[in-house]
PDB file of C-alpha atoms in Angstrom:
ATOM      1  CA  UNK A   1      69.847 -81.996 148.440  1.00 88.00           C
ATOM      2  CA  UNK A   2      71.976 -84.315 146.294  1.00 92.00           C
ATOM      3  CA  UNK A   3      73.965 -82.954 143.366  1.00 90.00           C
ATOM      4  CA  UNK A   4      72.191 -85.383 141.038  1.00 93.00           C
ATOM      5  CA  UNK A   5      68.594 -86.556 141.211  1.00 95.00           C
ATOM      6  CA  UNK A   6      68.192 -90.075 142.582  1.00 95.00           C
ATOM      7  CA  UNK A   7      66.542 -92.635 140.364  1.00 93.00           C
ATOM      8  CA  UNK A   8      63.580 -92.917 142.726  1.00 95.00           C
ATOM      9  CA  UNK A   9      62.055 -91.240 145.755  1.00 96.00           C
ATOM     10  CA  UNK A  10      61.556 -94.547 147.545  1.00 95.00           C
ATOM     11  CA  UNK A  11      62.777 -94.049 151.120  1.00 94.00           C
ATOM     12  CA  UNK A  12      63.473 -90.395 150.292  1.00 97.00           C
ATOM     13  CA  UNK A  13      61.423 -88.881 153.119  1.00 97.00           C
ATOM     14  CA  UNK A  14      62.129 -89.141 156.812  1.00 94.00           C
ATOM     15  CA  UNK A  15      59.998 -91.526 158.826  1.00 95.00           C
ATOM     16  CA  UNK A  16      56.641 -89.811 159.568  1.00 93.00           C
ATOM     17  CA  UNK A  17      57.256 -90.565 163.242  1.00 94.00           C
ATOM     18  CA  UNK A  18      59.931 -87.858 163.154  1.00 95.00           C
ATOM     19  CA  UNK A  19      57.451 -85.308 161.752  1.00 96.00           C
ATOM     20  CA  UNK A  20      55.917 -84.064 164.973  1.00 97.00           C
ATOM     21  CA  UNK A  21      56.101 -80.687 166.746  1.00 98.00           C
ATOM     22  CA  UNK A  22      56.600 -77.589 164.571  1.00 98.00           C
ATOM     23  CA  UNK A  23      57.131 -78.449 160.908  1.00 98.00           C
ATOM     24  CA  UNK A  24      56.687 -75.152 159.045  1.00 98.00           C
ATOM     25  CA  UNK A  25      54.299 -72.542 157.721  1.00 98.00           C
ATOM     26  CA  UNK A  26      51.194 -72.265 155.662  1.00 98.00           C
ATOM     27  CA  UNK A  27      52.122 -69.969 152.790  1.00 98.00           C
ATOM     28  CA  UNK A  28      49.501 -68.104 150.762  1.00 98.00           C
ATOM     29  CA  UNK A  29      50.210 -67.881 147.034  1.00 98.00           C
ATOM     30  CA  UNK A  30      47.372 -65.756 145.628  1.00 97.00           C
ATOM     31  CA  UNK A  31      49.944 -62.988 145.067  1.00 97.00           C
ATOM     32  CA  UNK A  32      51.737 -65.279 142.573  1.00 98.00           C
ATOM     33  CA  UNK A  33      55.091 -64.496 144.158  1.00 98.00           C
ATOM     34  CA  UNK A  34      58.074 -64.261 141.852  1.00 98.00           C
ATOM     35  CA  UNK A  35      60.789 -66.899 141.985  1.00 98.00           C
ATOM     36  CA  UNK A  36      63.047 -64.281 143.597  1.00 98.00           C
ATOM     37  CA  UNK A  37      60.535 -63.675 146.411  1.00 98.00           C
ATOM     38  CA  UNK A  38      59.932 -67.400 146.872  1.00 98.00           C
ATOM     39  CA  UNK A  39      63.674 -67.967 147.168  1.00 98.00           C
ATOM     40  CA  UNK A  40      64.027 -65.192 149.743  1.00 98.00           C
ATOM     41  CA  UNK A  41      61.081 -66.221 151.887  1.00 98.00           C
ATOM     42  CA  UNK A  42      61.698 -69.970 151.661  1.00 98.00           C
ATOM     43  CA  UNK A  43      65.279 -69.286 152.760  1.00 98.00           C
ATOM     44  CA  UNK A  44      63.894 -67.431 155.776  1.00 98.00           C
ATOM     45  CA  UNK A  45      61.354 -70.172 156.514  1.00 98.00           C
ATOM     46  CA  UNK A  46      64.067 -72.815 156.456  1.00 98.00           C
ATOM     47  CA  UNK A  47      66.946 -71.001 158.114  1.00 98.00           C
ATOM     48  CA  UNK A  48      65.301 -68.572 160.546  1.00 98.00           C
ATOM     49  CA  UNK A  49      62.711 -71.003 161.896  1.00 98.00           C
ATOM     50  CA  UNK A  50      64.192 -74.444 161.162  1.00 98.00           C
ATOM     51  CA  UNK A  51      61.108 -75.385 159.148  1.00 98.00           C
ATOM     52  CA  UNK A  52      60.866 -78.596 157.170  1.00 98.00           C
ATOM     53  CA  UNK A  53      57.801 -77.803 155.079  1.00 98.00           C
ATOM     54  CA  UNK A  54      55.614 -75.158 153.563  1.00 98.00           C
ATOM     55  CA  UNK A  55      51.937 -75.881 153.158  1.00 98.00           C
ATOM     56  CA  UNK A  56      50.522 -73.989 150.198  1.00 98.00           C
ATOM     57  CA  UNK A  57      47.316 -72.027 150.680  1.00 97.00           C
ATOM     58  CA  UNK A  58      45.224 -70.281 148.048  1.00 96.00           C
ATOM     59  CA  UNK A  59      46.009 -70.511 144.359  1.00 96.00           C
ATOM     60  CA  UNK A  60      48.200 -68.910 141.730  1.00 97.00           C
ATOM     61  CA  UNK A  61      47.150 -69.728 138.164  1.00 96.00           C
ATOM     62  CA  UNK A  62      50.249 -68.288 136.508  1.00 97.00           C
ATOM     63  CA  UNK A  63      51.761 -70.756 134.062  1.00 97.00           C
ATOM     64  CA  UNK A  64      54.812 -72.451 135.536  1.00 97.00           C
ATOM     65  CA  UNK A  65      54.191 -71.249 139.087  1.00 98.00           C
ATOM     66  CA  UNK A  66      54.511 -74.687 140.665  1.00 98.00           C
ATOM     67  CA  UNK A  67      57.840 -75.124 138.891  1.00 98.00           C
ATOM     68  CA  UNK A  68      58.996 -71.981 140.722  1.00 98.00           C
ATOM     69  CA  UNK A  69      57.743 -73.486 143.993  1.00 98.00           C
ATOM     70  CA  UNK A  70      59.711 -76.649 143.251  1.00 98.00           C
ATOM     71  CA  UNK A  71      62.876 -74.708 142.456  1.00 98.00           C
ATOM     72  CA  UNK A  72      62.699 -72.524 145.569  1.00 98.00           C
ATOM     73  CA  UNK A  73      61.848 -75.475 147.797  1.00 98.00           C
ATOM     74  CA  UNK A  74      64.648 -77.618 146.366  1.00 98.00           C
ATOM     75  CA  UNK A  75      67.213 -74.852 146.725  1.00 98.00           C
ATOM     76  CA  UNK A  76      66.183 -74.219 150.333  1.00 98.00           C
ATOM     77  CA  UNK A  77      65.784 -77.854 151.413  1.00 97.00           C
ATOM     78  CA  UNK A  78      62.033 -77.643 152.054  1.00 98.00           C
ATOM     79  CA  UNK A  79      59.237 -80.081 151.384  1.00 98.00           C
ATOM     80  CA  UNK A  80      55.857 -78.877 150.140  1.00 98.00           C
ATOM     81  CA  UNK A  81      52.287 -79.803 150.971  1.00 98.00           C
ATOM     82  CA  UNK A  82      50.774 -78.853 147.604  1.00 98.00           C
ATOM     83  CA  UNK A  83      47.132 -77.820 147.321  1.00 97.00           C
ATOM     84  CA  UNK A  84      44.258 -78.090 144.857  1.00 97.00           C
ATOM     85  CA  UNK A  85      42.383 -74.897 145.743  1.00 96.00           C
ATOM     86  CA  UNK A  86      38.630 -74.873 145.253  1.00 93.00           C
ATOM     87  CA  UNK A  87      38.035 -71.208 146.038  1.00 82.00           C
ATOM     88  CA  UNK A  88      34.729 -69.713 147.078  1.00 76.00           C
ATOM     89  CA  UNK A  89      32.971 -68.894 143.801  1.00 78.00           C
ATOM     90  CA  UNK A  90      31.427 -72.280 143.127  1.00 76.00           C
ATOM     91  CA  UNK A  91      33.204 -72.612 139.779  1.00 85.00           C
ATOM     92  CA  UNK A  92      34.943 -75.690 138.422  1.00 91.00           C
ATOM     93  CA  UNK A  93      38.324 -73.947 138.015  1.00 93.00           C
ATOM     94  CA  UNK A  94      39.632 -76.342 140.672  1.00 95.00           C
ATOM     95  CA  UNK A  95      39.589 -79.074 138.038  1.00 96.00           C
ATOM     96  CA  UNK A  96      41.968 -77.060 135.867  1.00 96.00           C
ATOM     97  CA  UNK A  97      44.152 -76.400 138.903  1.00 97.00           C
ATOM     98  CA  UNK A  98      44.184 -80.092 139.742  1.00 97.00           C
ATOM     99  CA  UNK A  99      45.150 -81.077 136.214  1.00 98.00           C
ATOM    100  CA  UNK A 100      47.805 -78.335 135.986  1.00 98.00           C
ATOM    101  CA  UNK A 101      49.362 -79.413 139.286  1.00 98.00           C
ATOM    102  CA  UNK A 102      49.364 -83.089 138.358  1.00 98.00           C
ATOM    103  CA  UNK A 103      50.949 -82.290 134.983  1.00 98.00           C
ATOM    104  CA  UNK A 104      53.714 -80.326 136.737  1.00 98.00           C
ATOM    105  CA  UNK A 105      54.295 -83.140 139.220  1.00 98.00           C
ATOM    106  CA  UNK A 106      54.781 -85.602 136.367  1.00 98.00           C
ATOM    107  CA  UNK A 107      56.802 -83.278 134.121  1.00 98.00           C
ATOM    108  CA  UNK A 108      59.205 -81.636 136.574  1.00 98.00           C
ATOM    109  CA  UNK A 109      61.852 -84.203 137.580  1.00 97.00           C
ATOM    110  CA  UNK A 110      62.438 -82.494 140.940  1.00 98.00           C
ATOM    111  CA  UNK A 111      58.762 -82.230 141.866  1.00 98.00           C
ATOM    112  CA  UNK A 112      58.333 -85.650 143.456  1.00 98.00           C
ATOM    113  CA  UNK A 113      61.382 -85.008 145.631  1.00 98.00           C
ATOM    114  CA  UNK A 114      59.919 -81.878 147.230  1.00 98.00           C
ATOM    115  CA  UNK A 115      56.166 -82.647 147.195  1.00 98.00           C
ATOM    116  CA  UNK A 116      55.368 -84.360 150.496  1.00 98.00           C
ATOM    117  CA  UNK A 117      51.710 -84.646 149.609  1.00 98.00           C
ATOM    118  CA  UNK A 118      48.814 -83.165 147.659  1.00 98.00           C
ATOM    119  CA  UNK A 119      45.816 -81.732 149.486  1.00 98.00           C
ATOM    120  CA  UNK A 120      42.298 -81.126 148.287  1.00 96.00           C
ATOM    121  CA  UNK A 121      41.078 -78.054 150.122  1.00 87.00           C
ATOM    122  CA  UNK A 122      40.702 -75.836 151.891  1.00 88.00           C
ATOM    123  CA  UNK A 123      37.656 -77.044 153.901  1.00 93.00           C
ATOM    124  CA  UNK A 124      35.789 -78.537 150.927  1.00 94.00           C
ATOM    125  CA  UNK A 125      33.377 -80.398 153.204  1.00 95.00           C
ATOM    126  CA  UNK A 126      32.650 -77.430 155.461  1.00 93.00           C
ATOM    127  CA  UNK A 127      32.109 -75.253 152.371  1.00 92.00           C
ATOM    128  CA  UNK A 128      30.022 -77.999 150.742  1.00 91.00           C
ATOM    129  CA  UNK A 129      32.079 -77.802 147.539  1.00 91.00           C
ATOM    130  CA  UNK A 130      31.589 -81.493 146.784  1.00 92.00           C
ATOM    131  CA  UNK A 131      29.453 -84.211 148.384  1.00 93.00           C
ATOM    132  CA  UNK A 132      31.581 -86.580 150.471  1.00 95.00           C
ATOM    133  CA  UNK A 133      31.332 -89.447 147.999  1.00 95.00           C
ATOM    134  CA  UNK A 134      32.533 -87.248 145.136  1.00 95.00           C
ATOM    135  CA  UNK A 135      35.374 -85.831 147.223  1.00 96.00           C
ATOM    136  CA  UNK A 136      36.428 -89.338 148.223  1.00 97.00           C
ATOM    137  CA  UNK A 137      36.364 -90.337 144.555  1.00 97.00           C
ATOM    138  CA  UNK A 138      38.650 -87.394 143.726  1.00 97.00           C
ATOM    139  CA  UNK A 139      41.101 -88.542 146.399  1.00 98.00           C
ATOM    140  CA  UNK A 140      41.086 -92.098 145.066  1.00 98.00           C
ATOM    141  CA  UNK A 141      41.607 -90.903 141.482  1.00 98.00           C
ATOM    142  CA  UNK A 142      44.440 -88.587 142.557  1.00 98.00           C
ATOM    143  CA  UNK A 143      46.163 -91.408 144.426  1.00 98.00           C
ATOM    144  CA  UNK A 144      46.046 -93.498 141.269  1.00 98.00           C
ATOM    145  CA  UNK A 145      47.336 -90.633 139.113  1.00 98.00           C
ATOM    146  CA  UNK A 146      50.255 -89.930 141.459  1.00 98.00           C
ATOM    147  CA  UNK A 147      51.069 -93.504 142.477  1.00 98.00           C
ATOM    148  CA  UNK A 148      54.063 -93.739 140.131  1.00 97.00           C
ATOM    149  CA  UNK A 149      55.505 -90.640 141.849  1.00 98.00           C
ATOM    150  CA  UNK A 150      54.925 -91.954 145.392  1.00 98.00           C
ATOM    151  CA  UNK A 151      53.061 -88.742 146.297  1.00 98.00           C
ATOM    152  CA  UNK A 152      50.315 -89.282 148.901  1.00 98.00           C
ATOM    153  CA  UNK A 153      46.961 -87.477 148.886  1.00 98.00           C
ATOM    154  CA  UNK A 154      44.849 -85.891 151.611  1.00 98.00           C
ATOM    155  CA  UNK A 155      42.109 -83.335 152.279  1.00 98.00           C
ATOM    156  CA  UNK A 156      42.582 -80.151 154.293  1.00 96.00           C
ATOM    157  CA  UNK A 157      39.546 -79.919 156.567  1.00 97.00           C
ATOM    158  CA  UNK A 158      38.023 -79.078 159.958  1.00 96.00           C
ATOM    159  CA  UNK A 159      36.688 -81.729 162.303  1.00 96.00           C
ATOM    160  CA  UNK A 160      33.336 -79.952 161.984  1.00 95.00           C
ATOM    161  CA  UNK A 161      33.499 -80.289 158.187  1.00 95.00           C
ATOM    162  CA  UNK A 162      33.539 -84.055 158.558  1.00 96.00           C
ATOM    163  CA  UNK A 163      31.018 -84.053 161.388  1.00 95.00           C
ATOM    164  CA  UNK A 164      28.374 -82.009 159.578  1.00 92.00           C
ATOM    165  CA  UNK A 165      28.432 -84.048 156.338  1.00 88.00           C
ATOM    166  CA  UNK A 166      26.828 -87.436 156.385  1.00 80.00           C
ATOM    167  CA  UNK A 167      29.001 -90.074 154.811  1.00 76.00           C
ATOM    168  CA  UNK A 168      32.257 -88.185 155.386  1.00 91.00           C
ATOM    169  CA  UNK A 169      33.920 -91.236 156.937  1.00 95.00           C
ATOM    170  CA  UNK A 170      34.538 -92.514 153.422  1.00 96.00           C
ATOM    171  CA  UNK A 171      36.640 -89.393 152.794  1.00 97.00           C
ATOM    172  CA  UNK A 172      38.775 -90.072 155.870  1.00 97.00           C
ATOM    173  CA  UNK A 173      39.117 -93.701 154.823  1.00 97.00           C
ATOM    174  CA  UNK A 174      40.403 -92.673 151.379  1.00 98.00           C
ATOM    175  CA  UNK A 175      43.158 -90.389 152.693  1.00 98.00           C
ATOM    176  CA  UNK A 176      46.812 -91.375 152.908  1.00 98.00           C
ATOM    177  CA  UNK A 177      47.296 -89.005 155.846  1.00 98.00           C
ATOM    178  CA  UNK A 178      45.091 -86.455 157.611  1.00 98.00           C
ATOM    179  CA  UNK A 179      45.562 -82.688 157.447  1.00 98.00           C
ATOM    180  CA  UNK A 180      43.537 -81.032 160.189  1.00 98.00           C
ATOM    181  CA  UNK A 181      42.364 -77.441 160.497  1.00 98.00           C
ATOM    182  CA  UNK A 182      42.865 -76.506 164.127  1.00 98.00           C
ATOM    183  CA  UNK A 183      41.342 -73.073 164.738  1.00 98.00           C
ATOM    184  CA  UNK A 184      40.104 -73.033 168.357  1.00 98.00           C
ATOM    185  CA  UNK A 185      39.454 -69.272 168.277  1.00 98.00           C
ATOM    186  CA  UNK A 186      36.172 -70.078 166.508  1.00 97.00           C
ATOM    187  CA  UNK A 187      34.926 -72.463 169.184  1.00 97.00           C
ATOM    188  CA  UNK A 188      31.840 -71.397 171.114  1.00 97.00           C
ATOM    189  CA  UNK A 189      33.930 -72.052 174.217  1.00 97.00           C
ATOM    190  CA  UNK A 190      36.999 -70.022 173.150  1.00 98.00           C
ATOM    191  CA  UNK A 191      38.565 -67.463 175.451  1.00 98.00           C
ATOM    192  CA  UNK A 192      42.321 -66.917 175.320  1.00 98.00           C
ATOM    193  CA  UNK A 193      45.120 -68.666 173.447  1.00 98.00           C
ATOM    194  CA  UNK A 194      46.715 -70.079 176.572  1.00 98.00           C
ATOM    195  CA  UNK A 195      43.461 -71.840 177.520  1.00 98.00           C
ATOM    196  CA  UNK A 196      42.864 -73.498 174.152  1.00 98.00           C
ATOM    197  CA  UNK A 197      44.292 -76.955 174.906  1.00 98.00           C
ATOM    198  CA  UNK A 198      40.938 -78.573 175.850  1.00 98.00           C
ATOM    199  CA  UNK A 199      39.498 -77.282 172.571  1.00 98.00           C
ATOM    200  CA  UNK A 200      42.449 -78.705 170.646  1.00 98.00           C
ATOM    201  CA  UNK A 201      41.991 -82.020 172.428  1.00 98.00           C
ATOM    202  CA  UNK A 202      38.289 -82.203 171.567  1.00 97.00           C
ATOM    203  CA  UNK A 203      38.886 -81.999 167.833  1.00 97.00           C
ATOM    204  CA  UNK A 204      42.048 -84.093 167.962  1.00 98.00           C
ATOM    205  CA  UNK A 205      40.280 -86.856 169.875  1.00 97.00           C
ATOM    206  CA  UNK A 206      37.598 -86.960 167.182  1.00 97.00           C
ATOM    207  CA  UNK A 207      40.249 -87.522 164.528  1.00 97.00           C
ATOM    208  CA  UNK A 208      41.975 -90.148 166.684  1.00 97.00           C
ATOM    209  CA  UNK A 209      38.641 -91.962 167.015  1.00 97.00           C
ATOM    210  CA  UNK A 210      37.863 -91.839 163.283  1.00 97.00           C
ATOM    211  CA  UNK A 211      41.286 -91.681 161.588  1.00 97.00           C
ATOM    212  CA  UNK A 212      42.175 -95.365 161.986  1.00 96.00           C
ATOM    213  CA  UNK A 213      45.742 -94.698 163.068  1.00 97.00           C
ATOM    214  CA  UNK A 214      46.795 -92.517 160.130  1.00 98.00           C
ATOM    215  CA  UNK A 215      49.480 -89.845 160.359  1.00 98.00           C
ATOM    216  CA  UNK A 216      48.043 -86.424 161.204  1.00 98.00           C
ATOM    217  CA  UNK A 217      49.124 -82.802 160.880  1.00 98.00           C
ATOM    218  CA  UNK A 218      47.622 -79.513 162.044  1.00 98.00           C
ATOM    219  CA  UNK A 219      47.998 -77.603 158.778  1.00 97.00           C
ATOM    220  CA  UNK A 220      45.677 -74.576 158.954  1.00 97.00           C
ATOM    221  CA  UNK A 221      46.452 -73.920 162.552  1.00 98.00           C
ATOM    222  CA  UNK A 222      46.590 -70.719 164.545  1.00 98.00           C
ATOM    223  CA  UNK A 223      44.929 -67.941 166.514  1.00 98.00           C
ATOM    224  CA  UNK A 224      44.254 -64.514 164.970  1.00 98.00           C
ATOM    225  CA  UNK A 225      45.741 -61.293 166.260  1.00 98.00           C
ATOM    226  CA  UNK A 226      42.864 -59.244 164.813  1.00 97.00           C
ATOM    227  CA  UNK A 227      39.289 -59.836 163.733  1.00 95.00           C
ATOM    228  CA  UNK A 228      37.896 -58.946 160.322  1.00 90.00           C
ATOM    229  CA  UNK A 229      34.610 -59.437 158.468  1.00 89.00           C
ATOM    230  CA  UNK A 230      35.607 -63.047 157.742  1.00 87.00           C
ATOM    231  CA  UNK A 231      37.263 -63.666 161.132  1.00 95.00           C
ATOM    232  CA  UNK A 232      34.653 -63.283 163.859  1.00 96.00           C
ATOM    233  CA  UNK A 233      34.485 -65.236 167.120  1.00 97.00           C
ATOM    234  CA  UNK A 234      31.605 -67.484 168.114  1.00 97.00           C
ATOM    235  CA  UNK A 235      32.320 -66.897 171.784  1.00 97.00           C
ATOM    236  CA  UNK A 236      31.927 -63.537 173.545  1.00 97.00           C
ATOM    237  CA  UNK A 237      35.056 -64.366 175.541  1.00 98.00           C
ATOM    238  CA  UNK A 238      37.370 -65.040 172.578  1.00 98.00           C
ATOM    239  CA  UNK A 239      40.191 -62.492 172.425  1.00 97.00           C
ATOM    240  CA  UNK A 240      42.047 -61.749 169.199  1.00 98.00           C
ATOM    241  CA  UNK A 241      45.324 -59.907 169.698  1.00 98.00           C
ATOM    242  CA  UNK A 242      49.043 -60.491 169.278  1.00 98.00           C
ATOM    243  CA  UNK A 243      49.655 -61.802 172.829  1.00 98.00           C
ATOM    244  CA  UNK A 244      46.957 -64.449 172.310  1.00 98.00           C
ATOM    245  CA  UNK A 245      48.286 -65.463 168.909  1.00 98.00           C
ATOM    246  CA  UNK A 246      51.673 -65.908 170.559  1.00 98.00           C
ATOM    247  CA  UNK A 247      50.137 -67.727 173.538  1.00 98.00           C
ATOM    248  CA  UNK A 248      48.465 -70.312 171.303  1.00 98.00           C
ATOM    249  CA  UNK A 249      51.724 -71.305 169.632  1.00 98.00           C
ATOM    250  CA  UNK A 250      53.457 -71.338 173.004  1.00 98.00           C
ATOM    251  CA  UNK A 251      50.724 -73.687 174.214  1.00 98.00           C
ATOM    252  CA  UNK A 252      51.336 -76.114 171.340  1.00 98.00           C
ATOM    253  CA  UNK A 253      55.067 -75.976 171.995  1.00 98.00           C
ATOM    254  CA  UNK A 254      54.499 -76.724 175.676  1.00 98.00           C
ATOM    255  CA  UNK A 255      52.475 -79.793 174.673  1.00 98.00           C
ATOM    256  CA  UNK A 256      55.174 -81.131 172.350  1.00 98.00           C
ATOM    257  CA  UNK A 257      55.486 -84.335 174.337  1.00 98.00           C
ATOM    258  CA  UNK A 258      51.729 -84.899 174.230  1.00 98.00           C
ATOM    259  CA  UNK A 259      51.552 -84.314 170.488  1.00 98.00           C
ATOM    260  CA  UNK A 260      54.505 -86.635 169.960  1.00 98.00           C
ATOM    261  CA  UNK A 261      52.585 -89.537 171.508  1.00 97.00           C
ATOM    262  CA  UNK A 262      49.493 -89.251 169.297  1.00 98.00           C
ATOM    263  CA  UNK A 263      48.707 -92.346 167.229  1.00 97.00           C
ATOM    264  CA  UNK A 264      50.126 -92.426 163.714  1.00 97.00           C
ATOM    265  CA  UNK A 265      53.518 -91.005 164.607  1.00 96.00           C
ATOM    266  CA  UNK A 266      52.653 -87.816 166.469  1.00 98.00           C
ATOM    267  CA  UNK A 267      51.207 -84.493 165.339  1.00 98.00           C
ATOM    268  CA  UNK A 268      53.285 -82.182 163.174  1.00 98.00           C
ATOM    269  CA  UNK A 269      51.949 -78.637 163.190  1.00 98.00           C
ATOM    270  CA  UNK A 270      52.176 -75.696 160.834  1.00 98.00           C
ATOM    271  CA  UNK A 271      51.802 -72.049 161.803  1.00 98.00           C
ATOM    272  CA  UNK A 272      49.046 -70.336 159.859  1.00 97.00           C
ATOM    273  CA  UNK A 273      50.340 -68.133 158.261  1.00 97.00           C
ATOM    274  CA  UNK A 274      53.792 -66.815 157.265  1.00 98.00           C
ATOM    275  CA  UNK A 275      52.883 -63.130 156.994  1.00 98.00           C
ATOM    276  CA  UNK A 276      49.934 -60.819 157.603  1.00 97.00           C
ATOM    277  CA  UNK A 277      50.200 -59.599 154.016  1.00 95.00           C
ATOM    278  CA  UNK A 278      49.088 -63.127 153.050  1.00 96.00           C
ATOM    279  CA  UNK A 279      46.183 -63.312 155.487  1.00 94.00           C
ATOM    280  CA  UNK A 280      45.580 -60.452 157.937  1.00 94.00           C
ATOM    281  CA  UNK A 281      45.970 -61.331 161.595  1.00 96.00           C
ATOM    282  CA  UNK A 282      47.409 -64.813 161.267  1.00 97.00           C
ATOM    283  CA  UNK A 283      50.977 -64.050 160.216  1.00 98.00           C
ATOM    284  CA  UNK A 284      54.129 -64.553 162.216  1.00 98.00           C
ATOM    285  CA  UNK A 285      55.272 -61.381 160.464  1.00 98.00           C
ATOM    286  CA  UNK A 286      53.116 -58.266 160.285  1.00 97.00           C
ATOM    287  CA  UNK A 287      52.338 -56.731 156.902  1.00 92.00           C
ATOM    288  CA  UNK A 288      55.428 -54.538 157.198  1.00 94.00           C
ATOM    289  CA  UNK A 289      57.661 -57.593 157.513  1.00 95.00           C
ATOM    290  CA  UNK A 290      58.327 -57.263 161.245  1.00 97.00           C
ATOM    291  CA  UNK A 291      58.205 -60.328 163.493  1.00 98.00           C
ATOM    292  CA  UNK A 292      55.119 -59.926 165.691  1.00 98.00           C
ATOM    293  CA  UNK A 293      56.532 -61.924 168.614  1.00 98.00           C
ATOM    294  CA  UNK A 294      59.479 -64.206 169.340  1.00 98.00           C
ATOM    295  CA  UNK A 295      58.844 -67.474 167.495  1.00 98.00           C
ATOM    296  CA  UNK A 296      61.176 -70.427 167.966  1.00 98.00           C
ATOM    297  CA  UNK A 297      59.031 -73.504 168.638  1.00 98.00           C
ATOM    298  CA  UNK A 298      60.598 -76.902 169.100  1.00 98.00           C
ATOM    299  CA  UNK A 299      60.912 -79.243 166.139  1.00 97.00           C
ATOM    300  CA  UNK A 300      61.496 -82.245 168.394  1.00 97.00           C
ATOM    301  CA  UNK A 301      61.193 -83.227 172.033  1.00 97.00           C
TER     302      UNK A 301
END
């Protein structure tokens, strides 16, 4: 990072065509981590794994929390995919979260230099939080609000979320880039992590067909090491354990060259999620802070 803030973030970010292969971690913030913890874990994310980004997941409503995110990300040379979290209670608190985030983006002079994009999510179409036309209108309004900051806007969603909602093409059309949930464990054809590539291709090909050449990322992307009441397979052959979680990421790494060639500048993928204490079963670390398996995916190929 420069010693002094530039006058503008025009041409600040690397070309999206360089943002393929592994780009970083989803990072759950419901615990409202302290600045000290953010600094420690963002340092690890950047330096241990050569990450470029963190993609926020969940919500922390503590005043000034996004300013702490900005500070930790700036200090550790990370970009952030920020998130307007809807939650699962059907309330309109997401509007307050949206307005709070946008206020921080405008007020904090460093924010536009670390915020790679703002997402509406997670899975608002699949969860039927808003009708597609209303969600598209939110994206358009957010793009207008953030245009002076050069911060693009997207939605974090499954292929199935778009497919099951009539009129969802207008949401895709409104996006600046496409953040894709890639969770093949839940496919009715799932078996093991090392056999998931055809399932990945099915969803990816749908986005290629409907995304009109836009840049794409796999943001909520992984394979669970355990099941839970909210993580249950739809295939009797789907296996959730640590070797299969590892095998799925190995599979993506092996297909680096294929992902690089995808329209829009290649697919950048996040690992979901940093630690099991953020979401059980999906972490690269277990809930005791121990690495579950060797993890050193390529960031280029």
